[in-house]
Amino acid sequence: MREEHVIEAEGLTKMFGTFTAVDHITFDVKKGEIFGFLGANGAGKTTAMRMLCGLSKPTAGRATVAGCDIVREPERVKRNIGYMSQKFSLYEDLQVWENIRLFGGIYGVAEREMAQKTDDMLRRLGIYGEKNTPVKRLPLGWKQKLAFSVAIFHEPKVVFLDEPTGGVDPRARRQFWEMIYEAADRGITVFVTTHYMDEAEYCDRVSIMVDGRIDALDSPGGLKRQFGVGSMDEVFYKLAREAKRGE
Amino acid sequence: MTEVSVREIFKSYGKVEALRGVSFEAERGELFGIIGPDGAGKSTLFRILTTLLVADSGSATVAGHDVVKEYNAIRACVGYMPGRFSLYQDLTVEENMEFFASVFGTTVEENYDLVADIYRQIEPFKKRKAGKLSGGMKQKLALSCAMIHRPRVLFLDEPTTGVDPVSRKEFWQMLGRLKEEGITIVVSTPYMDEASLCDRIALIMEGRFIGIDTPRGIVAQYGAPLYAVRADRRGGLLNDLRGMEELEACYAFGNEVHITAKQESAETERRVAEALAAKGYGDVEVRRIEPTVEDCFMKLSRR
């Protein structure tokens, strides 16, 4: 039996006028895999991610995410994914439970399950006592963990994390990655971008975008062998230095 | 010569204590790094030193001037690049440069040599509105604008946040060249790997400096042997190591796990390797390593 692919992209392309932001990228992501999506600023990561999330239509090529076609069924894509970014994830003025309820409601979590699931999640995170606290009063590390839990509250097949750990202290960053591993163990596929190269090492496989193309894709160990270097930092440096286009 | 001097600064916003007694000195021409996560108090400190905010208590001088009594003198001789993009989005690249130069009573031409290195990279887009620039270009423009009046002291609040590793490296090379001009640079960053590029660093967490020294000095203070562990599979490795009585710290670090023992012993390496082999791990490697600044930060921030 063929492995189950949660993301399949084939020749996915996006042009803005004459500018090719994403240039025929082809790749698969397996169920439960932690897939690192790296690239320099301006390499096309955000544009590619927006297409995969059903927010932007490709100029050419095709992709399915969680079994849904991103062109024909963008609304079904959105219901079957979770999304979290460092820049936006929770409403700061709403209390912790209000945020959970809002996102749970949007993603169609059944009303009768909501209260129990909320309490379970907050106990697991060890912040049950903060249930009625406005999110803006939480320390950043807690906020990121809560945002991630909210992003997977409706048990999506895949969760997109756009630089989830930027600015977080080293200890909280590691705790965050342990949550990512737990989610992946439960079968949730994780698609993550990061500028921390040590975090690239935590991924099962990593792709590196340069000038809109995926120029390398393998396990971190495989990439280091392929480029004959000792760290992902050096792999990234070797590839990104070749980039022709500015930001 | 001391260019920036900070004594016991405290600052609260209501109940939130942003700074809880911070002191340091930076010498003329020094590249001084303030390293720590978001919310640690870095931006508050920068606002106080650039005279945009008054501390609750404590004192500070910049270029010999008191930050409260002589704020006007400070404003004329420092450059400040705030964490959030602060330029005029509706002005073009060129207009922003001219605006900042004229506010300080100078012209772009007069100090072009100082910013040329950086500004040349965005000059091809000089007719573009600042709001339409990419992240990396915005940062270059913000730095150029912060320097166009040839400041004595440059305050850069997280100039590399969200910037990819290659551009970050280039940015630090530029700072190195500015330092050679004799400009004192106080720069903050959440990226621990950038610490080694500073002359001296302060590690900040929850409003306090938890360490202040040269990067080498910080590493030398680590105090306990640190080991890196790797094996043929990573699943479970962290948890298996955490289950070992004799280990104290235990955390993932790239493709390895870093550990320290509760008690120093020449046997640690061998015992850990044997215990892992007994659990069925292959290719086990345990070796003593030099701590990085990130290891030190984690140790110092442990309560």
CSV table of N, CA and C in Angstrom, one decimal, chain A residues 48-134:
chain,number,residue,atom,x,y,z
A,48,ALA,N,3.7,30.3,-1.4
A,48,ALA,CA,3.4,28.9,-1.6
A,48,ALA,C,2.5,28.4,-0.4
A,49,MET,N,2.8,28.9,0.8
A,49,MET,CA,2.0,28.5,1.9
A,49,MET,C,0.5,29.0,1.7
A,50,ARG,N,0.4,30.2,1.2
A,50,ARG,CA,-1.0,30.8,1.0
A,50,ARG,C,-1.8,29.9,0.0
A,51,MET,N,-1.1,29.4,-1.0
A,51,MET,CA,-1.8,28.6,-2.0
A,51,MET,C,-2.2,27.3,-1.3
A,52,LEU,N,-1.3,26.7,-0.5
A,52,LEU,CA,-1.6,25.4,0.1
A,52,LEU,C,-2.8,25.6,1.2
A,53,CYS,N,-3.0,26.8,1.7
A,53,CYS,CA,-4.0,27.0,2.7
A,53,CYS,C,-5.3,27.4,2.0
A,54,GLY,N,-5.4,27.4,0.7
A,54,GLY,CA,-6.6,27.8,0.0
A,54,GLY,C,-6.9,29.3,0.0
A,55,LEU,N,-5.8,30.1,0.2
A,55,LEU,CA,-6.0,31.5,0.3
A,55,LEU,C,-5.7,32.2,-1.0
A,56,SER,N,-5.0,31.5,-1.9
A,56,SER,CA,-4.5,32.2,-3.1
A,56,SER,C,-4.5,31.1,-4.2
A,57,LYS,N,-5.0,31.4,-5.4
A,57,LYS,CA,-5.1,30.5,-6.5
A,57,LYS,C,-3.8,30.4,-7.3
A,58,PRO,N,-3.3,29.2,-7.6
A,58,PRO,CA,-2.1,29.0,-8.4
A,58,PRO,C,-2.3,29.5,-9.8
A,59,THR,N,-1.3,30.0,-10.5
A,59,THR,CA,-1.3,30.3,-11.9
A,59,THR,C,-1.3,29.0,-12.7
A,60,ALA,N,-0.5,28.0,-12.2
A,60,ALA,CA,-0.4,26.8,-12.9
A,60,ALA,C,-0.1,25.7,-11.9
A,61,GLY,N,-0.3,24.4,-12.3
A,61,GLY,CA,0.0,23.3,-11.4
A,61,GLY,C,-1.2,23.0,-10.5
A,62,ARG,N,-1.0,22.0,-9.7
A,62,ARG,CA,-2.1,21.5,-8.9
A,62,ARG,C,-1.6,21.1,-7.5
A,63,ALA,N,-2.5,21.0,-6.5
A,63,ALA,CA,-2.1,20.5,-5.2
A,63,ALA,C,-3.4,20.1,-4.5
A,64,THR,N,-3.2,19.0,-3.7
A,64,THR,CA,-4.2,18.6,-2.7
A,64,THR,C,-3.7,18.7,-1.3
A,65,VAL,N,-4.5,19.2,-0.4
A,65,VAL,CA,-4.2,19.3,1.0
A,65,VAL,C,-5.3,18.6,1.8
A,66,ALA,N,-4.9,17.6,2.6
A,66,ALA,CA,-5.9,16.8,3.4
A,66,ALA,C,-6.9,16.3,2.4
A,67,GLY,N,-6.5,15.8,1.2
A,67,GLY,CA,-7.4,15.2,0.3
A,67,GLY,C,-8.3,16.2,-0.5
A,68,CYS,N,-8.2,17.5,-0.3
A,68,CYS,CA,-9.0,18.5,-1.0
A,68,CYS,C,-8.2,19.2,-2.0
A,69,ASP,N,-8.8,19.5,-3.1
A,69,ASP,CA,-8.1,20.2,-4.2
A,69,ASP,C,-8.1,21.7,-3.8
A,70,ILE,N,-6.9,22.3,-3.9
A,70,ILE,CA,-6.8,23.7,-3.4
A,70,ILE,C,-7.5,24.7,-4.4
A,71,VAL,N,-7.7,24.3,-5.6
A,71,VAL,CA,-8.3,25.2,-6.6
A,71,VAL,C,-9.9,25.1,-6.5
A,72,ARG,N,-10.3,23.8,-6.5
A,72,ARG,CA,-11.7,23.6,-6.6
A,72,ARG,C,-12.4,23.6,-5.2
A,73,GLU,N,-11.7,23.3,-4.2
A,73,GLU,CA,-12.3,23.2,-2.9
A,73,GLU,C,-11.6,24.0,-1.8
A,74,PRO,N,-11.3,25.2,-2.1
A,74,PRO,CA,-10.5,26.0,-1.1
A,74,PRO,C,-11.2,26.0,0.3
A,75,GLU,N,-12.5,26.1,0.4
A,75,GLU,CA,-13.2,26.1,1.6
A,75,GLU,C,-13.1,24.8,2.4
A,76,ARG,N,-13.1,23.7,1.7
A,76,ARG,CA,-12.9,22.4,2.4
A,76,ARG,C,-11.4,22.3,2.9
A,77,VAL,N,-10.5,22.9,2.1
A,77,VAL,CA,-9.1,22.9,2.6
A,77,VAL,C,-9.0,23.6,4.0
A,78,LYS,N,-9.6,24.8,4.0
A,78,LYS,CA,-9.5,25.6,5.2
A,78,LYS,C,-10.1,24.9,6.4
A,79,ARG,N,-11.2,24.1,6.2
A,79,ARG,CA,-11.8,23.4,7.4
A,79,ARG,C,-10.9,22.3,7.9
A,80,ASN,N,-10.1,21.8,7.0
A,80,ASN,CA,-9.3,20.6,7.4
A,80,ASN,C,-7.8,20.9,7.8
A,81,ILE,N,-7.5,22.2,7.9
A,81,ILE,CA,-6.2,22.5,8.3
A,81,ILE,C,-6.2,23.4,9.6
A,82,GLY,N,-5.1,23.5,10.2
A,82,GLY,CA,-4.9,24.4,11.3
A,82,GLY,C,-3.8,25.4,10.9
A,83,TYR,N,-3.8,26.6,11.4
A,83,TYR,CA,-2.8,27.6,11.0
A,83,TYR,C,-2.4,28.4,12.2
A,84,MET,N,-1.1,28.6,12.3
A,84,MET,CA,-0.6,29.5,13.4
A,84,MET,C,0.6,30.2,12.9
A,85,SER,N,0.7,31.5,13.2
A,85,SER,CA,1.9,32.3,12.8
A,85,SER,C,2.3,33.0,14.1
A,86,GLN,N,3.5,33.5,14.1
A,86,GLN,CA,4.0,34.3,15.2
A,86,GLN,C,3.3,35.6,15.2
A,87,LYS,N,3.0,36.1,14.0
A,87,LYS,CA,2.4,37.5,13.9
A,87,LYS,C,0.9,37.5,14.4
A,88,PHE,N,0.2,36.5,13.9
A,88,PHE,CA,-1.2,36.5,14.3
A,88,PHE,C,-1.6,35.1,14.7
A,89,SER,N,-2.2,34.9,15.9
A,89,SER,CA,-2.8,33.7,16.2
A,89,SER,C,-4.0,33.8,17.1
A,90,LEU,N,-3.9,34.6,18.2
A,90,LEU,CA,-4.9,34.7,19.1
A,90,LEU,C,-5.4,36.2,19.2
A,91,TYR,N,-6.6,36.4,19.7
A,91,TYR,CA,-7.1,37.8,20.0
A,91,TYR,C,-6.6,38.2,21.4
A,92,GLU,N,-5.8,39.2,21.4
A,92,GLU,CA,-5.2,39.6,22.7
A,92,GLU,C,-6.2,40.1,23.7
A,93,ASP,N,-7.2,40.7,23.3
A,93,ASP,CA,-8.2,41.3,24.3
A,93,ASP,C,-9.2,40.3,24.8
A,94,LEU,N,-9.3,39.1,24.1
A,94,LEU,CA,-10.2,38.1,24.6
A,94,LEU,C,-9.5,37.2,25.6
A,95,GLN,N,-10.4,36.7,26.5
A,95,GLN,CA,-9.8,35.8,27.5
A,95,GLN,C,-9.4,34.5,26.9
A,96,VAL,N,-8.6,33.7,27.6
A,96,VAL,CA,-8.1,32.4,27.1
A,96,VAL,C,-9.3,31.6,26.6
A,97,TRP,N,-10.3,31.3,27.5
A,97,TRP,CA,-11.4,30.5,27.0
A,97,TRP,C,-12.2,31.0,25.9
A,98,GLU,N,-12.3,32.4,25.8
A,98,GLU,CA,-13.1,33.0,24.7
A,98,GLU,C,-12.4,32.8,23.4
A,99,ASN,N,-11.0,32.8,23.4
A,99,ASN,CA,-10.3,32.5,22.2
A,99,ASN,C,-10.5,31.1,21.7
A,100,ILE,N,-10.5,30.1,22.6
A,100,ILE,CA,-10.7,28.7,22.3
A,100,ILE,C,-12.1,28.5,21.7
A,101,ARG,N,-13.1,29.2,22.4
A,101,ARG,CA,-14.4,29.0,21.9
A,101,ARG,C,-14.6,29.6,20.5
A,102,LEU,N,-14.0,30.8,20.3
A,102,LEU,CA,-14.2,31.5,19.0
A,102,LEU,C,-13.6,30.6,17.9
A,103,PHE,N,-12.4,30.1,18.1
A,103,PHE,CA,-11.8,29.3,17.0
A,103,PHE,C,-12.4,28.0,16.9
A,104,GLY,N,-12.8,27.4,18.0
A,104,GLY,CA,-13.5,26.1,18.0
A,104,GLY,C,-14.8,26.2,17.2
A,105,GLY,N,-15.5,27.3,17.5
A,105,GLY,CA,-16.8,27.6,16.8
A,105,GLY,C,-16.6,27.8,15.3
A,106,ILE,N,-15.6,28.5,14.9
A,106,ILE,CA,-15.3,28.8,13.5
A,106,ILE,C,-15.0,27.5,12.8
A,107,TYR,N,-14.2,26.6,13.5
A,107,TYR,CA,-13.8,25.3,12.8
A,107,TYR,C,-14.8,24.2,13.1
A,108,GLY,N,-16.0,24.5,13.6
A,108,GLY,CA,-17.1,23.6,13.7
A,108,GLY,C,-16.9,22.5,14.8
A,109,VAL,N,-16.2,22.8,15.9
A,109,VAL,CA,-16.2,21.9,17.0
A,109,VAL,C,-17.6,21.8,17.6
A,110,ALA,N,-18.1,20.6,17.9
A,110,ALA,CA,-19.5,20.5,18.4
A,110,ALA,C,-19.7,21.2,19.7
A,111,GLU,N,-20.7,22.0,19.8
A,111,GLU,CA,-21.0,22.8,21.0
A,111,GLU,C,-21.0,21.9,22.3
A,112,ARG,N,-21.5,20.7,22.3
A,112,ARG,CA,-21.6,19.9,23.5
A,112,ARG,C,-20.2,19.4,23.9
A,113,GLU,N,-19.2,19.4,23.0
A,113,GLU,CA,-17.9,19.0,23.4
A,113,GLU,C,-17.0,20.1,23.9
A,114,MET,N,-17.4,21.3,23.5
A,114,MET,CA,-16.5,22.5,23.7
A,114,MET,C,-16.0,22.6,25.1
A,115,ALA,N,-16.9,22.6,26.1
A,115,ALA,CA,-16.5,22.9,27.5
A,115,ALA,C,-15.5,21.9,28.0
A,116,GLN,N,-15.8,20.6,27.7
A,116,GLN,CA,-14.9,19.5,28.2
A,116,GLN,C,-13.6,19.6,27.5
A,117,LYS,N,-13.6,19.8,26.2
A,117,LYS,CA,-12.3,19.9,25.4
A,117,LYS,C,-11.5,21.0,25.9
A,118,THR,N,-12.1,22.2,26.2
A,118,THR,CA,-11.4,23.4,26.6
A,118,THR,C,-10.7,23.1,27.9
A,119,ASP,N,-11.4,22.5,28.9
A,119,ASP,CA,-10.9,22.2,30.2
A,119,ASP,C,-9.7,21.2,30.0
A,120,ASP,N,-9.9,20.2,29.2
A,120,ASP,CA,-8.9,19.2,29.0
A,120,ASP,C,-7.6,19.8,28.5
A,121,MET,N,-7.8,20.7,27.5
A,121,MET,CA,-6.6,21.3,26.9
A,121,MET,C,-5.9,22.2,27.9
A,122,LEU,N,-6.6,23.0,28.7
A,122,LEU,CA,-6.0,23.9,29.6
A,122,LEU,C,-5.3,23.1,30.7
A,123,ARG,N,-5.8,22.0,31.1
A,123,ARG,CA,-5.2,21.2,32.2
A,123,ARG,C,-3.9,20.6,31.6
A,124,ARG,N,-4.0,20.1,30.4
A,124,ARG,CA,-2.8,19.6,29.7
A,124,ARG,C,-1.6,20.6,29.6
A,125,LEU,N,-2.0,21.8,29.3
A,125,LEU,CA,-1.0,22.9,29.2
A,125,LEU,C,-0.6,23.4,30.6
A,126,GLY,N,-1.3,23.0,31.6
A,126,GLY,CA,-1.0,23.5,33.0
A,126,GLY,C,-1.4,25.0,33.2
A,127,ILE,N,-2.4,25.5,32.4
A,127,ILE,CA,-2.8,26.9,32.6
A,127,ILE,C,-4.3,27.0,32.9
A,128,TYR,N,-4.8,26.0,33.5
A,128,TYR,CA,-6.3,26.0,33.8
A,128,TYR,C,-6.6,27.2,34.6
A,129,GLY,N,-5.8,27.6,35.5
A,129,GLY,CA,-6.0,28.8,36.4
A,129,GLY,C,-6.1,30.1,35.6
A,130,GLU,N,-5.6,30.1,34.4
A,130,GLU,CA,-5.6,31.3,33.6
A,130,GLU,C,-6.8,31.4,32.6
A,131,LYS,N,-7.8,30.5,32.8
A,131,LYS,CA,-8.9,30.4,31.9
A,131,LYS,C,-9.6,31.7,31.6
A,132,ASN,N,-9.7,32.5,32.6
A,132,ASN,CA,-10.4,33.8,32.4
A,132,ASN,C,-9.4,35.0,32.2
A,133,THR,N,-8.2,34.7,32.0
A,133,THR,CA,-7.2,35.8,31.8
A,133,THR,C,-7.2,36.3,30.4
A,134,PRO,N,-7.2,37.6,30.1
A,134,PRO,CA,-7.0,38.0,28.8
A,134,PRO,C,-5.7,37.6,28.2
